[in-house]
Amino acid sequence: MRTPLIAGNWKMHKTLRESVAFATALAARAGALPSVDLLIAPTAPALAAVAAAVEGHRIGVAAQNVHWEREGAFTGEMSAPMICDTGATWVIVGHSERRQLFGETDETIARKVRAALTARLTPIVCIGETLAERDAAETLVVLDRQVQRGIDGVTGTELAGLVIAYEPVWAIGTGRTASPAQAQEAHAHIRQRLTQWFGVEASAACRILYGGSVKPDNARTLLDHPDIDGALVGGASLDLDAFLAIAGAATRAA
Ligand code: PGA
């Protein structure tokens, strides 16, 4: 049985003070949601303070990116061991904004996944088709390629612990959500591929999140589907009440 995971991706939002205030308030209210895993991904400068604010609570903290090398001349980058040092234990890898705006490829994503796993960070690997790809009926082919290449070299045991986030690019920050049927179709397809490549046990344990304009009013219908194991939430995760409402929907759907 997969525990639902509701993850908030804050992107480049919130000052240090705002981040800590949110994390502290979330920690105070998270106890009311025992059957859902919660996670927040603040900006890099807020990671350590947010990790300290939620310590002792069942709330994960994720970095939004990682470099694959341990250290070196890579200005502006952050390595997996450095993320671990902050107290964060998760990392988002291959978000579509990083693919589109910062040139990430399936190959660099696979290196990042490996670096994260080596450092014992849990990766949330993001995949998803563009609108042009969906319109050309290429969605499932794109997802196959992104999953296969993005987690290249991952073992079945590692797969069981990692998280995949299906985020159709056309649904991110647009207010346009995939219909629950579209999302379930993609998730079921991904799960089927994972079963083919890694076996039933590992595939059944791997959580697949949906992301793309998840809000309190559409969360329940999405999360009711058997292969949708949670949500990666952008805009709505910036507001504590909205984030908790989505987590509440996951609790009821569980
Ligand atoms: P959104 O972002 O919820 O604002 O669409 C989702 C994401 O980018 O993870």
Short mmCIF file of C-alpha atoms and ligand atoms in Angstrom, two decimals:
data_model
loop_
_atom_site.label_atom_id
_atom_site.label_comp_id
_atom_site.label_asym_id
_atom_site.label_seq_id
_atom_site.Cartn_x
_atom_site.Cartn_y
_atom_site.Cartn_z
CA MET A 1 0.00 0.00 0.00
CA ARG A 2 1.47 3.33 -1.06
CA THR A 3 1.14 6.21 1.40
CA PRO A 4 0.02 9.34 -0.47
CA LEU A 5 2.66 12.05 -0.74
CA ILE A 6 1.78 15.71 -1.09
CA ALA A 7 4.85 17.72 -2.06
CA GLY A 8 5.00 21.51 -2.29
CA ASN A 9 7.44 22.92 -4.82
CA TRP A 10 7.92 26.55 -3.87
CA LYS A 11 10.11 27.29 -6.90
CA MET A 12 11.74 30.75 -6.53
CA HIS A 13 9.30 32.02 -3.91
CA LYS A 14 9.42 33.02 -0.23
CA THR A 15 12.12 34.77 1.74
CA LEU A 16 13.97 32.96 4.51
CA ARG A 17 11.62 34.41 7.11
CA GLU A 18 8.51 33.48 5.14
CA SER A 19 9.82 29.97 4.55
CA VAL A 20 10.48 29.33 8.22
CA ALA A 21 7.10 30.79 9.24
CA PHE A 22 5.33 28.48 6.79
CA ALA A 23 7.33 25.44 7.91
CA THR A 24 6.68 26.16 11.58
CA ALA A 25 2.94 26.59 11.01
CA LEU A 26 2.84 23.45 8.86
CA ALA A 27 4.61 21.45 11.58
CA ALA A 28 2.00 22.61 14.09
CA ARG A 29 -0.88 21.40 11.90
CA ALA A 30 0.60 18.32 10.21
CA GLY A 31 -0.28 16.02 13.11
CA ALA A 32 -3.91 16.15 11.97
CA LEU A 33 -2.92 14.35 8.75
CA PRO A 34 -1.35 11.08 9.90
CA SER A 35 -2.09 9.06 6.77
CA VAL A 36 -0.35 11.31 4.25
CA ASP A 37 3.33 12.13 3.80
CA LEU A 38 4.08 15.84 3.48
CA LEU A 39 7.08 17.45 1.89
CA ILE A 40 8.13 21.01 1.08
CA ALA A 41 10.82 22.18 -1.33
CA PRO A 42 12.03 25.65 -0.38
CA THR A 43 14.72 27.64 -2.15
CA ALA A 44 18.33 26.62 -1.47
CA PRO A 45 19.10 29.46 0.98
CA ALA A 46 16.14 28.41 3.17
CA LEU A 47 16.84 24.65 3.21
CA ALA A 48 18.73 24.42 6.50
CA ALA A 49 16.38 26.69 8.42
CA VAL A 50 13.29 24.94 7.09
CA ALA A 51 14.78 21.51 7.89
CA ALA A 52 15.44 22.72 11.45
CA ALA A 53 11.90 24.12 11.75
CA VAL A 54 10.26 20.79 10.88
CA GLU A 55 12.69 18.54 12.75
CA GLY A 56 10.87 15.86 14.74
CA HIS A 57 7.77 16.16 12.55
CA ARG A 58 6.79 13.88 9.69
CA ILE A 59 7.56 16.51 7.05
CA GLY A 60 10.16 15.97 4.37
CA VAL A 61 12.34 18.75 3.02
CA ALA A 62 13.56 18.72 -0.57
CA ALA A 63 16.04 20.72 -2.61
CA GLN A 64 14.77 21.76 -6.04
CA ASN A 65 17.90 20.75 -7.92
CA VAL A 66 21.27 19.05 -7.45
CA HIS A 67 24.55 18.75 -9.33
CA TRP A 68 25.91 15.28 -10.04
CA GLU A 69 29.47 15.94 -8.86
CA ARG A 70 30.38 15.99 -5.17
CA GLU A 71 32.33 19.24 -5.48
CA GLY A 72 34.29 21.24 -8.01
CA ALA A 73 34.38 24.32 -10.20
CA PHE A 74 30.65 24.52 -10.92
CA THR A 75 29.64 28.05 -10.02
CA GLY A 76 26.12 28.32 -8.70
CA GLU A 77 25.60 24.60 -8.22
CA MET A 78 24.99 22.49 -5.14
CA SER A 79 25.98 18.86 -4.61
CA ALA A 80 24.00 16.03 -3.04
CA PRO A 81 26.24 15.77 0.07
CA MET A 82 25.83 19.54 0.54
CA ILE A 83 22.06 19.16 0.42
CA CYS A 84 22.29 16.37 3.02
CA ASP A 85 24.31 18.74 5.22
CA THR A 86 21.33 21.11 5.38
CA GLY A 87 19.14 18.39 6.85
CA ALA A 88 17.07 17.97 3.68
CA THR A 89 16.57 14.35 2.62
CA TRP A 90 14.82 14.73 -0.73
CA VAL A 91 15.55 16.40 -4.05
CA ILE A 92 13.42 17.27 -7.09
CA VAL A 93 15.22 16.28 -10.29
CA GLY A 94 14.40 17.20 -13.88
CA HIS A 95 11.51 19.59 -13.32
CA SER A 96 10.20 20.80 -16.67
CA GLU A 97 11.29 24.36 -15.87
CA ARG A 98 14.83 23.07 -15.49
CA ARG A 99 14.54 21.10 -18.70
CA GLN A 100 13.10 24.03 -20.65
CA LEU A 101 14.91 27.02 -19.13
CA PHE A 102 18.20 25.51 -18.00
CA GLY A 103 18.89 22.91 -20.65
CA GLU A 104 18.55 19.75 -18.58
CA THR A 105 18.38 16.52 -20.52
CA ASP A 106 17.39 12.97 -19.65
CA GLU A 107 21.10 12.15 -19.51
CA THR A 108 22.00 14.86 -16.97
CA ILE A 109 18.89 13.93 -15.01
CA ALA A 110 20.08 10.31 -14.77
CA ARG A 111 23.44 11.52 -13.41
CA LYS A 112 21.63 13.65 -10.83
CA VAL A 113 19.43 10.73 -9.79
CA ARG A 114 22.53 8.60 -9.29
CA ALA A 115 24.25 11.33 -7.25
CA ALA A 116 21.15 11.74 -5.09
CA LEU A 117 20.81 8.02 -4.42
CA THR A 118 24.51 7.71 -3.60
CA ALA A 119 24.12 10.47 -1.00
CA ARG A 120 20.93 8.82 0.32
CA LEU A 121 18.68 11.62 -0.85
CA THR A 122 15.33 10.49 -2.25
CA PRO A 123 14.85 11.82 -5.78
CA ILE A 124 11.52 12.98 -7.17
CA VAL A 125 12.07 12.51 -10.88
CA CYS A 126 9.85 14.76 -13.03
CA ILE A 127 8.61 13.80 -16.47
CA GLY A 128 5.88 15.09 -18.76
CA GLU A 129 4.99 15.91 -22.33
CA THR A 130 4.61 19.33 -23.94
CA LEU A 131 1.36 20.41 -25.56
CA ALA A 132 2.83 19.85 -29.04
CA GLU A 133 3.79 16.31 -28.06
CA ARG A 134 0.31 15.60 -26.67
CA ASP A 135 -1.34 17.03 -29.78
CA ALA A 136 0.88 14.81 -31.92
CA ALA A 137 -0.28 11.77 -29.85
CA GLU A 138 3.30 11.26 -28.63
CA THR A 139 2.59 11.45 -24.91
CA LEU A 140 3.24 7.83 -24.00
CA VAL A 141 6.35 7.59 -26.18
CA VAL A 142 7.78 10.72 -24.55
CA LEU A 143 7.02 9.36 -21.08
CA ASP A 144 8.68 6.04 -21.92
CA ARG A 145 11.82 7.82 -23.09
CA GLN A 146 11.97 10.17 -20.11
CA VAL A 147 11.45 7.41 -17.55
CA GLN A 148 13.82 4.98 -19.20
CA ARG A 149 16.65 7.46 -19.65
CA GLY A 150 16.03 9.49 -16.51
CA ILE A 151 16.35 6.51 -14.18
CA ASP A 152 18.92 4.68 -16.25
CA GLY A 153 21.01 2.45 -13.97
CA VAL A 154 18.57 2.51 -11.07
CA THR A 155 18.03 -0.89 -9.39
CA GLY A 156 14.66 -2.36 -8.41
CA THR A 157 15.37 -1.72 -4.73
CA GLU A 158 16.23 1.90 -5.50
CA LEU A 159 13.12 2.29 -7.65
CA ALA A 160 10.89 1.17 -4.80
CA GLY A 161 12.11 4.12 -2.74
CA LEU A 162 12.07 6.83 -5.35
CA VAL A 163 9.23 8.98 -6.59
CA ILE A 164 8.21 9.84 -10.12
CA ALA A 165 6.19 12.97 -10.83
CA TYR A 166 4.09 13.09 -13.97
CA GLU A 167 3.69 16.75 -14.83
CA PRO A 168 2.29 17.55 -18.27
CA VAL A 169 4.15 20.73 -19.25
CA TRP A 170 0.96 22.33 -20.57
CA ALA A 171 -0.67 22.00 -17.14
CA ILE A 172 2.08 23.61 -15.07
CA GLY A 173 1.19 27.06 -13.77
CA THR A 174 -1.46 27.43 -16.46
CA GLY A 175 -4.57 26.67 -14.42
CA ARG A 176 -5.23 23.92 -16.94
CA THR A 177 -5.20 20.54 -15.21
CA ALA A 178 -5.02 17.18 -16.94
CA SER A 179 -8.38 15.49 -16.56
CA PRO A 180 -8.31 12.73 -13.96
CA ALA A 181 -8.74 10.24 -16.80
CA GLN A 182 -5.76 11.68 -18.73
CA ALA A 183 -3.63 11.61 -15.60
CA GLN A 184 -4.66 8.07 -14.64
CA GLU A 185 -3.92 6.86 -18.18
CA ALA A 186 -0.41 8.29 -18.03
CA HIS A 187 0.21 6.98 -14.51
CA ALA A 188 -1.05 3.50 -15.34
CA HIS A 189 1.18 3.48 -18.41
CA ILE A 190 4.23 4.51 -16.41
CA ARG A 191 3.47 1.86 -13.78
CA GLN A 192 3.11 -0.78 -16.47
CA ARG A 193 6.51 0.12 -17.89
CA LEU A 194 8.09 0.06 -14.44
CA THR A 195 6.63 -3.39 -13.88
CA GLN A 196 8.06 -4.54 -17.19
CA TRP A 197 11.53 -3.19 -16.39
CA PHE A 198 11.79 -3.70 -12.62
CA GLY A 199 9.18 -6.31 -11.66
CA VAL A 200 5.87 -6.08 -9.85
CA GLU A 201 7.18 -5.58 -6.35
CA ALA A 202 9.41 -2.58 -7.08
CA SER A 203 6.86 -1.03 -9.41
CA ALA A 204 4.04 -1.41 -6.89
CA ALA A 205 6.11 0.34 -4.23
CA CYS A 206 7.17 3.33 -6.38
CA ARG A 207 4.99 6.40 -5.87
CA ILE A 208 3.87 8.31 -8.93
CA LEU A 209 2.70 11.86 -8.24
CA TYR A 210 0.64 14.07 -10.50
CA GLY A 211 1.64 17.72 -10.92
CA GLY A 212 0.17 20.60 -12.90
CA SER A 213 -2.31 23.11 -11.46
CA VAL A 214 -3.36 20.90 -8.54
CA LYS A 215 -5.67 22.95 -6.32
CA PRO A 216 -7.91 22.17 -3.33
CA ASP A 217 -10.95 21.89 -5.60
CA ASN A 218 -9.50 19.38 -8.08
CA ALA A 219 -7.21 17.36 -5.80
CA ARG A 220 -9.78 14.84 -4.64
CA THR A 221 -10.90 13.69 -8.09
CA LEU A 222 -7.27 13.27 -9.18
CA LEU A 223 -6.14 11.49 -6.04
CA ASP A 224 -9.07 9.09 -6.10
CA HIS A 225 -7.43 7.25 -9.00
CA PRO A 226 -5.51 4.10 -8.12
CA ASP A 227 -2.19 4.98 -9.76
CA ILE A 228 -2.12 8.62 -8.61
CA ASP A 229 -0.20 8.42 -5.36
CA GLY A 230 -0.05 12.08 -4.49
CA ALA A 231 0.68 15.47 -5.96
CA LEU A 232 3.57 17.77 -6.71
CA VAL A 233 2.02 21.16 -6.10
CA GLY A 234 3.46 24.48 -7.27
CA GLY A 235 1.32 27.62 -6.94
CA ALA A 236 -1.16 26.23 -4.42
CA SER A 237 1.62 25.04 -2.12
CA LEU A 238 2.60 28.64 -1.35
CA ASP A 239 -0.54 29.07 0.71
CA LEU A 240 -0.67 26.97 3.87
CA ASP A 241 -4.44 26.52 3.93
CA ALA A 242 -4.53 25.49 0.27
CA PHE A 243 -1.64 23.07 0.78
CA LEU A 244 -3.31 21.51 3.81
CA ALA A 245 -6.62 21.27 1.95
CA ILE A 246 -4.88 19.27 -0.80
CA ALA A 247 -3.26 17.07 1.84
CA GLY A 248 -6.69 16.60 3.41
CA ALA A 249 -8.05 15.46 0.05
CA ALA A 250 -5.25 12.90 -0.11
CA THR A 251 -6.14 11.63 3.35
CA ARG A 252 -9.73 11.05 2.33
CA ALA A 253 -8.75 9.41 -0.96
CA ALA A 254 -6.29 7.08 0.84
P1 PGA B 1 1.66 24.33 -10.52
O1 PGA B 1 3.16 23.76 -10.58
O2 PGA B 1 0.96 23.55 -9.42
O3 PGA B 1 1.81 25.78 -10.17
O4 PGA B 1 1.05 24.10 -11.85
C1 PGA B 1 3.40 22.38 -10.46
C2 PGA B 1 4.88 22.12 -10.58
O5 PGA B 1 5.56 22.81 -11.36
O6 PGA B 1 5.42 21.23 -9.92
#
